[in-house]
Amino acid sequence: MKKADLIIRNANQLLTIKSECPKTGIEMQNLGIIQNGAVAILGEEIAGVDTTKEITENFISENIIDASGKVVMPGFVDPHTHPIFVKTRENEFEMRILGRTYKEISQSGGGIRSSINDVRKASKEELVELGLKRITKMLEMGTTTIEAKSGYGLSTASEIKMLEAISELNKISEMDIIPTFLGAHEFPEEYKDNQEEYIKILIDEMLPEVKKRNLAKYCDIFCEKHVFNVEQSRRILSEAKKLGFKIRMHADELEPIGGAELAAEIGAVTADHLVAVSDKGIKKMKEAGVIPILLPATTFSLGLKKYAPARKMIDAGLPIVLATDFNPGSSHCDSMQTVISLACTEMGLLPSGAITASTLNAAYSLELGNKIGSIQTGKQADILIMDMPSYKYLPYHLGSNCVDMVIKKGRVVFNNSQR
Ligand code: NIG
Ligand code: FE
């Protein structure tokens, strides 16, 4: 008999999503389900995964959680968020309903630029306090790892302040947070007519400083016709690569300008959004091994009817990933459960495929697939107990938090029934 610190047993369905690589094609629908499943946890790790009968015969523990009638699954991984900002921008949401577009709003003083002043003025402590509230809510909705971007400071000092706030949040919250530098999110007001000067600051000052302080694993860019064009993006990302940053990209969100093709050329880890991606871009991404991250809550929140061509990318053999894009402008959505619902109804993913895209594949998109994203022996014990009879219920119950319990690194960090 082996000793465990915690055993979760009698799960109606235990979704292991077991795999040694990201899932593609039909394999995305294979959730590795164990009926009447159980998990044994020792310290921060998973020590055993099997039927309740097998686990009960092999492990003993003083801590037992009964998951009868429920689904047990890996924590959600949200690999594209912008959670550090000061004010929300609900006025823009209303303006879009009245017919203005995201691009029009951002070119007339709203958009990313309107979030800059407050972030520049805020102290690091304020950013941490605001960020902690948001991240705690995400955790309670089952997200156990996020990627978080800077990009609302757009000066060396304020971008560093944002990244330091992200680093502090990683230390003080239960959430694992992977930091991304997004100094190329927009041209700040003072450089809007002198783009070359801002690019020079990005390359000569910001990137080396962020690297020196080891504040970000990834460098991202908003590559779009009205923001950083392909040529500017290529220059900035090449410099970032030389310094040792891995690359993520906001690519082909609004117009097909060759963002996905650039992601492939530069060897980016991910290309995100891709609503307007070209067939050539899909082909190049497949050849280069770029992972597509799709953000249906953004399309929904922008009130657009055309979603990223998810089925086409699945048919091309790409390992689809989902994320919230949580931010104050284009997607004020912090729930991976909602994203999964939208991915099913608006992009034609099956519930099983959408769950794989939000766990295992999302973990691989952060290069953490060997540690999180599935329930396998030796992996970190980031586990959800969901108040639902089967995984198919997850996208069906739209807009509700169906999480019963969140277990992070082997510890219960949220218990809905004890609220
Ligand atoms: O991913 N596209 C760029 N960045 C965000 C929007 C941020 C904002 O509007 O504040 C996005 O949609
Ligand atoms: Fe984004």
PDB file of C-alpha atoms in Angstrom, residues 136-312:
ATOM      1  CA  THR A 136      -8.473  34.899  -8.123  1.00  0.00           C
ATOM      2  CA  LYS A 137     -11.727  34.947 -10.061  1.00  0.00           C
ATOM      3  CA  MET A 138     -10.111  33.042 -12.925  1.00  0.00           C
ATOM      4  CA  LEU A 139      -8.829  30.429 -10.471  1.00  0.00           C
ATOM      5  CA  GLU A 140     -12.318  30.005  -9.007  1.00  0.00           C
ATOM      6  CA  MET A 141     -13.570  29.331 -12.525  1.00  0.00           C
ATOM      7  CA  GLY A 142     -11.053  26.533 -12.955  1.00  0.00           C
ATOM      8  CA  THR A 143      -8.081  28.181 -14.643  1.00  0.00           C
ATOM      9  CA  THR A 144      -4.911  26.960 -12.948  1.00  0.00           C
ATOM     10  CA  THR A 145      -2.234  28.411 -15.279  1.00  0.00           C
ATOM     11  CA  ILE A 146      -2.296  31.581 -17.377  1.00  0.00           C
ATOM     12  CA  GLU A 147      -0.008  33.436 -19.703  1.00  0.00           C
ATOM     13  CA  ALA A 148      -0.065  37.195 -18.931  1.00  0.00           C
ATOM     14  CA  LYS A 149       1.100  40.009 -21.177  1.00  0.00           C
ATOM     15  CA  SER A 150       2.376  43.503 -20.511  1.00  0.00           C
ATOM     16  CA  GLY A 151       1.503  46.098 -23.174  1.00  0.00           C
ATOM     17  CA  TYR A 152      -0.464  48.875 -21.479  1.00  0.00           C
ATOM     18  CA  GLY A 153       2.611  50.865 -20.424  1.00  0.00           C
ATOM     19  CA  LEU A 154       4.450  51.349 -23.734  1.00  0.00           C
ATOM     20  CA  SER A 155       7.459  53.003 -22.108  1.00  0.00           C
ATOM     21  CA  THR A 156      10.474  51.184 -20.710  1.00  0.00           C
ATOM     22  CA  ALA A 157       9.680  52.024 -17.080  1.00  0.00           C
ATOM     23  CA  SER A 158       5.972  51.238 -17.242  1.00  0.00           C
ATOM     24  CA  GLU A 159       6.390  48.019 -19.223  1.00  0.00           C
ATOM     25  CA  ILE A 160       8.901  46.873 -16.591  1.00  0.00           C
ATOM     26  CA  LYS A 161       6.465  47.882 -13.860  1.00  0.00           C
ATOM     27  CA  MET A 162       3.756  45.732 -15.491  1.00  0.00           C
ATOM     28  CA  LEU A 163       6.089  42.742 -15.799  1.00  0.00           C
ATOM     29  CA  GLU A 164       7.196  43.153 -12.187  1.00  0.00           C
ATOM     30  CA  ALA A 165       3.528  43.187 -11.153  1.00  0.00           C
ATOM     31  CA  ILE A 166       3.035  39.921 -13.102  1.00  0.00           C
ATOM     32  CA  SER A 167       6.080  38.410 -11.386  1.00  0.00           C
ATOM     33  CA  GLU A 168       4.765  39.460  -7.969  1.00  0.00           C
ATOM     34  CA  LEU A 169       1.325  37.988  -8.746  1.00  0.00           C
ATOM     35  CA  ASN A 170       2.978  34.720  -9.703  1.00  0.00           C
ATOM     36  CA  LYS A 171       4.588  34.665  -6.251  1.00  0.00           C
ATOM     37  CA  ILE A 172       1.611  35.684  -4.102  1.00  0.00           C
ATOM     38  CA  SER A 173      -1.293  33.982  -5.908  1.00  0.00           C
ATOM     39  CA  GLU A 174      -2.056  30.284  -6.328  1.00  0.00           C
ATOM     40  CA  MET A 175      -2.034  30.772 -10.116  1.00  0.00           C
ATOM     41  CA  ASP A 176       1.005  29.818 -12.198  1.00  0.00           C
ATOM     42  CA  ILE A 177       1.647  32.821 -14.464  1.00  0.00           C
ATOM     43  CA  ILE A 178       3.879  32.780 -17.536  1.00  0.00           C
ATOM     44  CA  PRO A 179       5.012  36.332 -18.452  1.00  0.00           C
ATOM     45  CA  THR A 180       5.059  37.804 -21.963  1.00  0.00           C
ATOM     46  CA  PHE A 181       6.505  41.161 -23.020  1.00  0.00           C
ATOM     47  CA  LEU A 182       4.091  43.042 -25.313  1.00  0.00           C
ATOM     48  CA  GLY A 183       5.749  46.449 -25.694  1.00  0.00           C
ATOM     49  CA  ALA A 184       4.709  46.266 -29.356  1.00  0.00           C
ATOM     50  CA  HIS A 185       0.998  46.336 -28.530  1.00  0.00           C
ATOM     51  CA  GLU A 186       0.419  49.793 -30.057  1.00  0.00           C
ATOM     52  CA  PHE A 187       2.385  52.965 -30.871  1.00  0.00           C
ATOM     53  CA  PRO A 188       1.971  55.275 -27.868  1.00  0.00           C
ATOM     54  CA  GLU A 189       0.419  58.708 -28.498  1.00  0.00           C
ATOM     55  CA  GLU A 190       3.789  60.531 -28.357  1.00  0.00           C
ATOM     56  CA  TYR A 191       5.260  58.313 -31.106  1.00  0.00           C
ATOM     57  CA  LYS A 192       2.211  57.819 -33.282  1.00  0.00           C
ATOM     58  CA  ASP A 193       3.713  60.050 -35.988  1.00  0.00           C
ATOM     59  CA  ASN A 194       7.228  58.816 -35.396  1.00  0.00           C
ATOM     60  CA  GLN A 195       6.911  55.052 -35.474  1.00  0.00           C
ATOM     61  CA  GLU A 196      10.606  54.441 -36.214  1.00  0.00           C
ATOM     62  CA  GLU A 197      11.603  56.155 -32.985  1.00  0.00           C
ATOM     63  CA  TYR A 198       9.336  53.890 -30.931  1.00  0.00           C
ATOM     64  CA  ILE A 199      10.660  50.792 -32.726  1.00  0.00           C
ATOM     65  CA  LYS A 200      14.182  51.977 -31.878  1.00  0.00           C
ATOM     66  CA  ILE A 201      13.254  52.251 -28.182  1.00  0.00           C
ATOM     67  CA  LEU A 202      11.673  48.806 -28.306  1.00  0.00           C
ATOM     68  CA  ILE A 203      14.776  47.249 -29.833  1.00  0.00           C
ATOM     69  CA  ASP A 204      17.562  49.210 -28.158  1.00  0.00           C
ATOM     70  CA  GLU A 205      16.057  49.764 -24.723  1.00  0.00           C
ATOM     71  CA  MET A 206      13.020  47.729 -23.775  1.00  0.00           C
ATOM     72  CA  LEU A 207      13.945  44.267 -25.075  1.00  0.00           C
ATOM     73  CA  PRO A 208      17.487  44.267 -23.581  1.00  0.00           C
ATOM     74  CA  GLU A 209      16.212  45.627 -20.244  1.00  0.00           C
ATOM     75  CA  VAL A 210      13.404  43.067 -19.974  1.00  0.00           C
ATOM     76  CA  LYS A 211      15.916  40.340 -20.837  1.00  0.00           C
ATOM     77  CA  LYS A 212      18.505  41.584 -18.350  1.00  0.00           C
ATOM     78  CA  ARG A 213      15.912  41.494 -15.561  1.00  0.00           C
ATOM     79  CA  ASN A 214      14.616  38.115 -16.757  1.00  0.00           C
ATOM     80  CA  LEU A 215      11.024  39.362 -16.637  1.00  0.00           C
ATOM     81  CA  ALA A 216       9.501  37.586 -19.645  1.00  0.00           C
ATOM     82  CA  LYS A 217       9.739  34.203 -21.349  1.00  0.00           C
ATOM     83  CA  TYR A 218       7.978  35.357 -24.510  1.00  0.00           C
ATOM     84  CA  CYS A 219       7.860  38.431 -26.739  1.00  0.00           C
ATOM     85  CA  ASP A 220       4.543  39.167 -28.457  1.00  0.00           C
ATOM     86  CA  ILE A 221       3.407  41.786 -30.996  1.00  0.00           C
ATOM     87  CA  PHE A 222       0.090  43.137 -32.341  1.00  0.00           C
ATOM     88  CA  CYS A 223       0.785  42.532 -36.039  1.00  0.00           C
ATOM     89  CA  GLU A 224      -2.089  44.212 -37.874  1.00  0.00           C
ATOM     90  CA  LYS A 225      -2.493  46.713 -40.713  1.00  0.00           C
ATOM     91  CA  HIS A 226      -3.272  49.675 -38.399  1.00  0.00           C
ATOM     92  CA  VAL A 227      -0.691  48.747 -35.738  1.00  0.00           C
ATOM     93  CA  PHE A 228       2.653  46.948 -36.441  1.00  0.00           C
ATOM     94  CA  ASN A 229       2.866  45.897 -40.089  1.00  0.00           C
ATOM     95  CA  VAL A 230       4.612  42.720 -41.227  1.00  0.00           C
ATOM     96  CA  GLU A 231       7.925  44.395 -42.005  1.00  0.00           C
ATOM     97  CA  GLN A 232       8.051  46.197 -38.638  1.00  0.00           C
ATOM     98  CA  SER A 233       6.989  43.002 -36.854  1.00  0.00           C
ATOM     99  CA  ARG A 234       9.724  41.001 -38.588  1.00  0.00           C
ATOM    100  CA  ARG A 235      12.399  43.467 -37.422  1.00  0.00           C
ATOM    101  CA  ILE A 236      11.220  43.607 -33.813  1.00  0.00           C
ATOM    102  CA  LEU A 237      10.679  39.871 -33.457  1.00  0.00           C
ATOM    103  CA  SER A 238      14.040  39.030 -35.057  1.00  0.00           C
ATOM    104  CA  GLU A 239      15.779  41.199 -32.459  1.00  0.00           C
ATOM    105  CA  ALA A 240      13.732  39.587 -29.687  1.00  0.00           C
ATOM    106  CA  LYS A 241      14.746  36.155 -30.929  1.00  0.00           C
ATOM    107  CA  LYS A 242      18.408  37.120 -31.007  1.00  0.00           C
ATOM    108  CA  LEU A 243      18.129  38.072 -27.335  1.00  0.00           C
ATOM    109  CA  GLY A 244      16.672  34.665 -26.505  1.00  0.00           C
ATOM    110  CA  PHE A 245      12.934  35.415 -26.257  1.00  0.00           C
ATOM    111  CA  LYS A 246      10.495  32.847 -27.600  1.00  0.00           C
ATOM    112  CA  ILE A 247       7.834  34.374 -29.864  1.00  0.00           C
ATOM    113  CA  ARG A 248       4.041  34.607 -29.711  1.00  0.00           C
ATOM    114  CA  MET A 249       2.059  36.795 -32.128  1.00  0.00           C
ATOM    115  CA  HIS A 250      -1.296  38.543 -32.433  1.00  0.00           C
ATOM    116  CA  ALA A 251      -1.693  37.616 -36.094  1.00  0.00           C
ATOM    117  CA  ASP A 252      -4.298  38.110 -38.826  1.00  0.00           C
ATOM    118  CA  GLU A 253      -7.047  39.124 -36.405  1.00  0.00           C
ATOM    119  CA  LEU A 254      -8.813  41.698 -38.555  1.00  0.00           C
ATOM    120  CA  GLU A 255      -7.164  41.526 -41.970  1.00  0.00           C
ATOM    121  CA  PRO A 256      -5.124  38.818 -43.750  1.00  0.00           C
ATOM    122  CA  ILE A 257      -1.794  40.630 -43.939  1.00  0.00           C
ATOM    123  CA  GLY A 258       0.497  37.609 -43.682  1.00  0.00           C
ATOM    124  CA  GLY A 259       0.804  37.438 -39.897  1.00  0.00           C
ATOM    125  CA  ALA A 260       0.559  33.641 -39.814  1.00  0.00           C
ATOM    126  CA  GLU A 261       3.169  33.413 -42.602  1.00  0.00           C
ATOM    127  CA  LEU A 262       5.506  35.614 -40.562  1.00  0.00           C
ATOM    128  CA  ALA A 263       4.912  33.478 -37.455  1.00  0.00           C
ATOM    129  CA  ALA A 264       6.053  30.470 -39.497  1.00  0.00           C
ATOM    130  CA  GLU A 265       9.047  32.279 -40.990  1.00  0.00           C
ATOM    131  CA  ILE A 266      10.268  33.497 -37.618  1.00  0.00           C
ATOM    132  CA  GLY A 267       9.627  30.193 -35.805  1.00  0.00           C
ATOM    133  CA  ALA A 268       7.022  31.578 -33.399  1.00  0.00           C
ATOM    134  CA  VAL A 269       5.664  29.183 -30.782  1.00  0.00           C
ATOM    135  CA  THR A 270       2.114  30.432 -31.334  1.00  0.00           C
ATOM    136  CA  ALA A 271       0.057  32.640 -33.661  1.00  0.00           C
ATOM    137  CA  ASP A 272      -3.076  33.943 -31.974  1.00  0.00           C
ATOM    138  CA  HIS A 273      -6.508  35.203 -33.203  1.00  0.00           C
ATOM    139  CA  LEU A 274      -6.208  34.097 -36.891  1.00  0.00           C
ATOM    140  CA  VAL A 275      -9.786  35.097 -37.771  1.00  0.00           C
ATOM    141  CA  ALA A 276      -8.587  36.333 -41.171  1.00  0.00           C
ATOM    142  CA  VAL A 277      -5.805  33.776 -41.726  1.00  0.00           C
ATOM    143  CA  SER A 278      -5.141  32.773 -45.342  1.00  0.00           C
ATOM    144  CA  ASP A 279      -4.964  29.196 -46.621  1.00  0.00           C
ATOM    145  CA  LYS A 280      -1.270  29.775 -47.275  1.00  0.00           C
ATOM    146  CA  GLY A 281      -0.835  30.937 -43.675  1.00  0.00           C
ATOM    147  CA  ILE A 282      -2.438  27.729 -42.377  1.00  0.00           C
ATOM    148  CA  LYS A 283      -0.142  25.625 -44.564  1.00  0.00           C
ATOM    149  CA  LYS A 284       2.978  27.511 -43.453  1.00  0.00           C
ATOM    150  CA  MET A 285       2.012  27.220 -39.781  1.00  0.00           C
ATOM    151  CA  LYS A 286       1.632  23.473 -40.159  1.00  0.00           C
ATOM    152  CA  GLU A 287       5.039  23.156 -41.881  1.00  0.00           C
ATOM    153  CA  ALA A 288       6.787  25.261 -39.237  1.00  0.00           C
ATOM    154  CA  GLY A 289       5.006  23.755 -36.210  1.00  0.00           C
ATOM    155  CA  VAL A 290       3.362  27.027 -35.096  1.00  0.00           C
ATOM    156  CA  ILE A 291       0.479  26.410 -32.665  1.00  0.00           C
ATOM    157  CA  PRO A 292      -2.766  28.325 -33.385  1.00  0.00           C
ATOM    158  CA  ILE A 293      -4.512  29.954 -30.423  1.00  0.00           C
ATOM    159  CA  LEU A 294      -8.129  30.851 -31.127  1.00  0.00           C
ATOM    160  CA  LEU A 295     -10.023  33.473 -29.142  1.00  0.00           C
ATOM    161  CA  PRO A 296     -13.763  33.177 -29.800  1.00  0.00           C
ATOM    162  CA  ALA A 297     -14.719  35.428 -26.847  1.00  0.00           C
ATOM    163  CA  THR A 298     -12.990  38.297 -28.671  1.00  0.00           C
ATOM    164  CA  THR A 299     -14.988  37.778 -31.865  1.00  0.00           C
ATOM    165  CA  PHE A 300     -18.144  37.521 -29.761  1.00  0.00           C
ATOM    166  CA  SER A 301     -17.339  40.624 -27.734  1.00  0.00           C
ATOM    167  CA  LEU A 302     -16.501  42.612 -30.880  1.00  0.00           C
ATOM    168  CA  GLY A 303     -19.944  41.633 -32.183  1.00  0.00           C
ATOM    169  CA  LEU A 304     -18.456  40.088 -35.319  1.00  0.00           C
ATOM    170  CA  LYS A 305     -20.068  37.215 -37.138  1.00  0.00           C
ATOM    171  CA  LYS A 306     -17.002  35.613 -38.673  1.00  0.00           C
ATOM    172  CA  TYR A 307     -14.967  33.381 -36.336  1.00  0.00           C
ATOM    173  CA  ALA A 308     -11.522  31.877 -36.902  1.00  0.00           C
ATOM    174  CA  PRO A 309     -11.693  28.875 -39.283  1.00  0.00           C
ATOM    175  CA  ALA A 310     -11.117  26.268 -36.591  1.00  0.00           C
ATOM    176  CA  ARG A 311     -12.358  23.242 -38.542  1.00  0.00           C
ATOM    177  CA  LYS A 312     -10.098  24.128 -41.466  1.00  0.00           C
TER     178      LYS A 312
END
